Amino acid sequence: MSEGGASVSERPEAATAASGRAGLPPAIELRGINKSFGPVRANRDVSLVIQKGSIHGIVGENGAGKSTLMSILYGFYQADSGEVFVDGRKANIVSPDDAIAAGIGMVHQHFMLVDPFTVLENVVLGAEGGALLAEGKAKARSELQRLEHEYSLEVDIDAVVGDLSVGLRQRIEILKALYRGAETLILDEPTGVLTPQEADHLFRILASLKEQGKTIVLITHKLREIMAITDNVTVMRGGEVAANVATKDTDTEQLAELMVGRKVLLRVEKTPAQPTETVLTVTGLNVVDGAGVRRVKDVGFTVRAGEIVGIAGVAGNGQSELLEALAGIRQPASGHIRVRDQDISAEHAVDARGMRELGLGHVPEDRHRMGLVMPFAANESSILGYHYDPAYNGRIIMERQKIIDLCAAQMKAYDVRPDNPLLTSANFSGGNQQKIVVAREMERNPDLLLVGQPTRGVDIGAIEFIHRRLIEMRDAGKAVLLVSVELDEIMSLADRILVMFDGAIVGEVAQSEANEQVLGLMMAGVSPDAADEVA
């Protein structure tokens, strides 16, 4: 490391020695783990130690190998070579059942719960305790009540899971693991769908678990969380361990540099916005889904040229349906959308192509479902939505070489790796897939850009790049509407912040007045005035 940096160990053996000095065998030790998928080496001779009774963070860019490594530990994958030790004893883990038997539990990013079942039924599912279900449920009820009390995981055992908040569902996943005897818990991006208040409560739960002697492995891309909650952190890069470090001896800038291999600007540098004319006006907008449920409720706001308006909220509160209505993908039930002088309503609907012709660009929230066709070559994905453009079409067939050349130019400008227009879209990492979509929409020079979750599943280097491009568009006089569940992203980029809850706009906050506590309360449905009082 450079002078003045953290005391980072470049050798995993140093962490082993630290664990040995503690006088206890490590909770988990991985030695020389290798894993390949065809020609791709996901893990390269990975060795690391997770100390018993600690919270250990694992960070790295997309494709760094951290998820593969944890999947090996939990038995989803089997290593090509290497050894796993649990509590100092070699373990043969070839399935999740083996991991559970060894005292390892995993809380997945996407919860593994059955919505119509009760909390109790979800927890005992797969571990019912014999043929007599009633007897097994009675024993489970008693044990769950004990676990709830001991680890501050209170939740109504008889509640239907589908009626519970995301934060409570996460507690159920933790309870499931503890009920099965987990001594080591792996959590994969656990705060991605939580409000700041729910995330704070989760951290208190993790601290309580640690105090009770449990070991926590935290996979996250949020470096602030690493600094706030972990004792040690392993940085992975290119399938290898780049460093092991005690959290107290490092900072977010150094971790980012270790992850990417170069210095990364973690803050968004921008001048004050200079908004001009109104580009988008939304009034009384209501959107109904296929089941007849009103997902967007009387929403109204404006976006002006030269500003970024952010919409914050926990996922599932109408943001997706709002974006789809604005993009012409979903027709409004009532209300009006005006793009400059063009009025769009249920009576005067405009489809997605029509909205693009009005000068709108759209980076969708889900790049796999709506942004790309995964089996298509990158050059084909690079013109989706614009394939009707005469620039790409000859008298009979499409101008294939023009499309390839355009894609190559965009790849160079947006640092897409590998820069191969003929490579299948599915073969790029998540961050590079996102760059393909962002390049396609931004390079059309739209007057209004809709951006949904621009950095979801994107590594820290690509985040820096995408943020810089959004600010450049704003400064070029474009109107940008940004939807993100990442409050740091909203507060860094947006000039004005709207908060959605249960399909409605709860209120608006200027960037200069925004903080996580106020926005978090509003995301839970608290009015702006009440949120200010509580904060």
Short mmCIF file of N, CA and C in Angstrom, two decimals, residues 173-266:
data_model
loop_
_atom_site.label_atom_id
_atom_site.label_comp_id
_atom_site.label_asym_id
_atom_site.label_seq_id
_atom_site.Cartn_x
_atom_site.Cartn_y
_atom_site.Cartn_z
N GLU A 173 -36.28 -14.32 7.39
CA GLU A 173 -35.19 -15.08 6.79
C GLU A 173 -34.08 -15.36 7.82
N ILE A 174 -33.79 -14.37 8.66
CA ILE A 174 -32.78 -14.56 9.71
C ILE A 174 -33.27 -15.58 10.72
N LEU A 175 -34.55 -15.49 11.08
CA LEU A 175 -35.14 -16.47 12.01
C LEU A 175 -35.07 -17.88 11.44
N LYS A 176 -35.34 -18.01 10.14
CA LYS A 176 -35.26 -19.33 9.50
C LYS A 176 -33.88 -19.94 9.68
N ALA A 177 -32.86 -19.12 9.45
CA ALA A 177 -31.49 -19.62 9.56
C ALA A 177 -31.16 -19.99 11.01
N LEU A 178 -31.55 -19.13 11.95
CA LEU A 178 -31.27 -19.41 13.37
C LEU A 178 -32.04 -20.64 13.84
N TYR A 179 -33.26 -20.81 13.37
CA TYR A 179 -34.07 -21.95 13.76
C TYR A 179 -33.40 -23.26 13.32
N ARG A 180 -32.67 -23.20 12.23
CA ARG A 180 -31.97 -24.39 11.73
C ARG A 180 -30.58 -24.54 12.33
N GLY A 181 -30.27 -23.70 13.34
CA GLY A 181 -29.03 -23.86 14.09
C GLY A 181 -27.83 -23.14 13.53
N ALA A 182 -28.03 -22.10 12.76
CA ALA A 182 -26.91 -21.39 12.16
C ALA A 182 -26.05 -20.69 13.21
N GLU A 183 -24.76 -20.91 13.14
CA GLU A 183 -23.79 -20.18 13.95
C GLU A 183 -23.09 -19.11 13.12
N THR A 184 -23.05 -19.34 11.80
CA THR A 184 -22.50 -18.36 10.86
C THR A 184 -23.59 -17.99 9.87
N LEU A 185 -23.85 -16.69 9.72
CA LEU A 185 -24.89 -16.19 8.81
C LEU A 185 -24.24 -15.43 7.67
N ILE A 186 -24.57 -15.80 6.45
CA ILE A 186 -24.13 -15.06 5.26
C ILE A 186 -25.30 -14.19 4.81
N LEU A 187 -25.09 -12.89 4.68
CA LEU A 187 -26.13 -11.97 4.20
C LEU A 187 -25.66 -11.35 2.90
N ASP A 188 -26.45 -11.51 1.84
CA ASP A 188 -26.11 -11.03 0.50
C ASP A 188 -26.88 -9.74 0.21
N GLU A 189 -26.17 -8.61 0.15
CA GLU A 189 -26.78 -7.30 -0.12
C GLU A 189 -28.05 -7.11 0.72
N PRO A 190 -27.95 -7.14 2.04
CA PRO A 190 -29.16 -7.19 2.87
C PRO A 190 -29.96 -5.90 2.95
N THR A 191 -29.38 -4.75 2.58
CA THR A 191 -30.11 -3.48 2.75
C THR A 191 -30.62 -2.92 1.43
N GLY A 192 -30.53 -3.69 0.35
CA GLY A 192 -30.89 -3.17 -0.96
C GLY A 192 -32.34 -2.72 -1.08
N VAL A 193 -33.24 -3.30 -0.28
CA VAL A 193 -34.66 -2.95 -0.38
C VAL A 193 -35.21 -2.39 0.93
N LEU A 194 -34.33 -1.88 1.80
CA LEU A 194 -34.75 -1.38 3.09
C LEU A 194 -34.71 0.14 3.14
N THR A 195 -35.59 0.74 3.95
CA THR A 195 -35.46 2.16 4.25
C THR A 195 -34.24 2.34 5.16
N PRO A 196 -33.73 3.57 5.30
CA PRO A 196 -32.61 3.78 6.22
C PRO A 196 -32.93 3.33 7.65
N GLN A 197 -34.17 3.56 8.09
CA GLN A 197 -34.54 3.14 9.45
C GLN A 197 -34.53 1.63 9.57
N GLU A 198 -35.02 0.93 8.54
CA GLU A 198 -35.00 -0.54 8.56
C GLU A 198 -33.56 -1.06 8.53
N ALA A 199 -32.70 -0.39 7.75
CA ALA A 199 -31.30 -0.79 7.70
C ALA A 199 -30.64 -0.60 9.06
N ASP A 200 -30.94 0.51 9.73
CA ASP A 200 -30.38 0.74 11.07
C ASP A 200 -30.83 -0.35 12.04
N HIS A 201 -32.10 -0.75 11.93
CA HIS A 201 -32.60 -1.81 12.82
C HIS A 201 -31.91 -3.14 12.50
N LEU A 202 -31.69 -3.40 11.22
CA LEU A 202 -30.97 -4.61 10.85
C LEU A 202 -29.57 -4.62 11.47
N PHE A 203 -28.89 -3.49 11.43
CA PHE A 203 -27.55 -3.42 12.00
C PHE A 203 -27.58 -3.67 13.51
N ARG A 204 -28.62 -3.20 14.18
CA ARG A 204 -28.75 -3.48 15.62
C ARG A 204 -28.94 -4.98 15.86
N ILE A 205 -29.71 -5.61 14.96
CA ILE A 205 -29.91 -7.06 15.07
C ILE A 205 -28.58 -7.79 14.86
N LEU A 206 -27.82 -7.37 13.86
CA LEU A 206 -26.54 -8.02 13.59
C LEU A 206 -25.58 -7.83 14.76
N ALA A 207 -25.60 -6.64 15.36
CA ALA A 207 -24.75 -6.41 16.54
C ALA A 207 -25.16 -7.31 17.69
N SER A 208 -26.47 -7.50 17.85
CA SER A 208 -26.97 -8.39 18.91
C SER A 208 -26.55 -9.84 18.64
N LEU A 209 -26.63 -10.26 17.39
CA LEU A 209 -26.21 -11.62 17.03
C LEU A 209 -24.72 -11.80 17.33
N LYS A 210 -23.93 -10.79 17.00
CA LYS A 210 -22.50 -10.85 17.28
C LYS A 210 -22.24 -10.97 18.78
N GLU A 211 -22.96 -10.17 19.57
CA GLU A 211 -22.79 -10.23 21.03
C GLU A 211 -23.11 -11.60 21.59
N GLN A 212 -24.01 -12.31 20.92
CA GLN A 212 -24.39 -13.64 21.37
C GLN A 212 -23.46 -14.72 20.81
N GLY A 213 -22.39 -14.29 20.14
CA GLY A 213 -21.40 -15.24 19.66
C GLY A 213 -21.58 -15.71 18.23
N LYS A 214 -22.58 -15.19 17.53
CA LYS A 214 -22.76 -15.57 16.13
C LYS A 214 -21.72 -14.87 15.25
N THR A 215 -21.47 -15.46 14.09
CA THR A 215 -20.54 -14.90 13.12
C THR A 215 -21.33 -14.46 11.90
N ILE A 216 -21.05 -13.25 11.42
CA ILE A 216 -21.80 -12.67 10.30
C ILE A 216 -20.85 -12.43 9.13
N VAL A 217 -21.25 -12.87 7.93
CA VAL A 217 -20.53 -12.55 6.70
C VAL A 217 -21.45 -11.65 5.88
N LEU A 218 -20.97 -10.44 5.59
CA LEU A 218 -21.79 -9.43 4.94
C LEU A 218 -21.23 -9.13 3.55
N ILE A 219 -22.01 -9.49 2.51
CA ILE A 219 -21.65 -9.14 1.13
C ILE A 219 -22.43 -7.88 0.76
N THR A 220 -21.73 -6.81 0.45
CA THR A 220 -22.42 -5.57 0.11
C THR A 220 -21.53 -4.71 -0.78
N HIS A 221 -22.17 -3.87 -1.60
CA HIS A 221 -21.40 -2.91 -2.40
C HIS A 221 -21.39 -1.54 -1.74
N LYS A 222 -22.07 -1.42 -0.58
CA LYS A 222 -22.18 -0.13 0.10
C LYS A 222 -21.04 0.00 1.11
N LEU A 223 -20.03 0.77 0.73
CA LEU A 223 -18.83 0.86 1.56
C LEU A 223 -19.10 1.54 2.89
N ARG A 224 -20.07 2.42 2.93
CA ARG A 224 -20.42 3.05 4.21
C ARG A 224 -20.92 2.01 5.21
N GLU A 225 -21.65 1.02 4.72
CA GLU A 225 -22.13 -0.04 5.60
C GLU A 225 -20.97 -0.88 6.11
N ILE A 226 -20.01 -1.16 5.24
CA ILE A 226 -18.81 -1.89 5.66
C ILE A 226 -18.13 -1.16 6.80
N MET A 227 -17.97 0.15 6.65
CA MET A 227 -17.28 0.93 7.67
C MET A 227 -18.09 1.01 8.96
N ALA A 228 -19.41 0.97 8.86
CA ALA A 228 -20.27 1.16 10.03
C ALA A 228 -20.42 -0.10 10.88
N ILE A 229 -20.37 -1.29 10.27
CA ILE A 229 -20.82 -2.48 10.99
C ILE A 229 -19.78 -3.59 11.07
N THR A 230 -18.78 -3.62 10.19
CA THR A 230 -17.89 -4.77 10.15
C THR A 230 -16.66 -4.60 11.05
N ASP A 231 -16.07 -5.75 11.41
CA ASP A 231 -14.80 -5.76 12.14
C ASP A 231 -13.62 -5.91 11.19
N ASN A 232 -13.82 -6.72 10.16
CA ASN A 232 -12.78 -6.99 9.16
C ASN A 232 -13.42 -7.03 7.79
N VAL A 233 -12.61 -6.79 6.76
CA VAL A 233 -13.15 -6.80 5.41
C VAL A 233 -12.13 -7.44 4.47
N THR A 234 -12.66 -8.28 3.58
CA THR A 234 -11.86 -8.87 2.50
C THR A 234 -12.26 -8.21 1.20
N VAL A 235 -11.27 -7.74 0.46
CA VAL A 235 -11.50 -7.12 -0.85
C VAL A 235 -11.11 -8.12 -1.93
N MET A 236 -12.02 -8.37 -2.87
CA MET A 236 -11.74 -9.28 -3.98
C MET A 236 -11.68 -8.50 -5.29
N ARG A 237 -10.77 -8.92 -6.15
CA ARG A 237 -10.64 -8.30 -7.47
C ARG A 237 -10.15 -9.35 -8.45
N GLY A 238 -10.89 -9.51 -9.55
CA GLY A 238 -10.49 -10.46 -10.57
C GLY A 238 -10.45 -11.90 -10.09
N GLY A 239 -11.34 -12.25 -9.14
CA GLY A 239 -11.40 -13.62 -8.64
C GLY A 239 -10.41 -13.94 -7.55
N GLU A 240 -9.57 -12.95 -7.16
CA GLU A 240 -8.55 -13.16 -6.15
C GLU A 240 -8.78 -12.27 -4.95
N VAL A 241 -8.15 -12.62 -3.84
CA VAL A 241 -8.17 -11.75 -2.66
C VAL A 241 -7.15 -10.64 -2.88
N ALA A 242 -7.63 -9.39 -2.99
CA ALA A 242 -6.72 -8.24 -3.17
C ALA A 242 -6.15 -7.81 -1.83
N ALA A 243 -6.94 -7.96 -0.75
CA ALA A 243 -6.47 -7.54 0.57
C ALA A 243 -7.41 -8.03 1.65
N ASN A 244 -6.85 -8.26 2.83
CA ASN A 244 -7.61 -8.42 4.06
C ASN A 244 -7.22 -7.26 4.98
N VAL A 245 -8.19 -6.65 5.63
CA VAL A 245 -7.88 -5.48 6.44
C VAL A 245 -8.85 -5.40 7.61
N ALA A 246 -8.34 -4.94 8.75
CA ALA A 246 -9.22 -4.58 9.86
C ALA A 246 -9.94 -3.30 9.47
N THR A 247 -11.24 -3.27 9.65
CA THR A 247 -12.03 -2.12 9.19
C THR A 247 -11.56 -0.81 9.81
N LYS A 248 -11.15 -0.86 11.05
CA LYS A 248 -10.72 0.37 11.73
C LYS A 248 -9.46 0.96 11.11
N ASP A 249 -8.75 0.17 10.29
CA ASP A 249 -7.50 0.63 9.71
C ASP A 249 -7.63 1.09 8.27
N THR A 250 -8.86 1.25 7.78
CA THR A 250 -9.04 1.65 6.39
C THR A 250 -10.14 2.70 6.28
N ASP A 251 -10.49 3.09 5.07
CA ASP A 251 -11.59 4.02 4.82
C ASP A 251 -12.21 3.69 3.46
N THR A 252 -13.30 4.37 3.13
CA THR A 252 -14.04 4.03 1.91
C THR A 252 -13.21 4.29 0.66
N GLU A 253 -12.40 5.36 0.66
CA GLU A 253 -11.60 5.67 -0.52
C GLU A 253 -10.58 4.57 -0.79
N GLN A 254 -9.95 4.08 0.28
CA GLN A 254 -8.95 3.04 0.09
C GLN A 254 -9.58 1.71 -0.34
N LEU A 255 -10.73 1.39 0.24
CA LEU A 255 -11.41 0.16 -0.18
C LEU A 255 -11.81 0.24 -1.65
N ALA A 256 -12.31 1.40 -2.07
CA ALA A 256 -12.71 1.56 -3.47
C ALA A 256 -11.50 1.38 -4.39
N GLU A 257 -10.35 1.94 -4.00
CA GLU A 257 -9.15 1.80 -4.82
C GLU A 257 -8.71 0.34 -4.90
N LEU A 258 -8.81 -0.38 -3.77
CA LEU A 258 -8.45 -1.79 -3.77
C LEU A 258 -9.39 -2.61 -4.67
N MET A 259 -10.68 -2.25 -4.67
CA MET A 259 -11.66 -2.98 -5.47
C MET A 259 -11.43 -2.78 -6.96
N VAL A 260 -11.12 -1.55 -7.36
CA VAL A 260 -11.07 -1.20 -8.78
C VAL A 260 -9.65 -1.25 -9.33
N GLY A 261 -8.67 -1.05 -8.46
CA GLY A 261 -7.29 -1.02 -8.93
C GLY A 261 -6.83 0.35 -9.35
N ARG A 262 -7.61 1.38 -9.03
CA ARG A 262 -7.25 2.77 -9.30
C ARG A 262 -8.04 3.64 -8.35
N LYS A 263 -7.67 4.91 -8.27
CA LYS A 263 -8.43 5.82 -7.42
C LYS A 263 -9.81 6.06 -8.01
N VAL A 264 -10.81 6.11 -7.14
CA VAL A 264 -12.20 6.30 -7.57
C VAL A 264 -12.77 7.51 -6.85
N LEU A 265 -13.47 8.36 -7.60
CA LEU A 265 -14.13 9.52 -7.01
C LEU A 265 -15.48 9.08 -6.46
N LEU A 266 -15.62 9.04 -5.13
CA LEU A 266 -16.84 8.53 -4.51
C LEU A 266 -17.93 9.61 -4.39
#
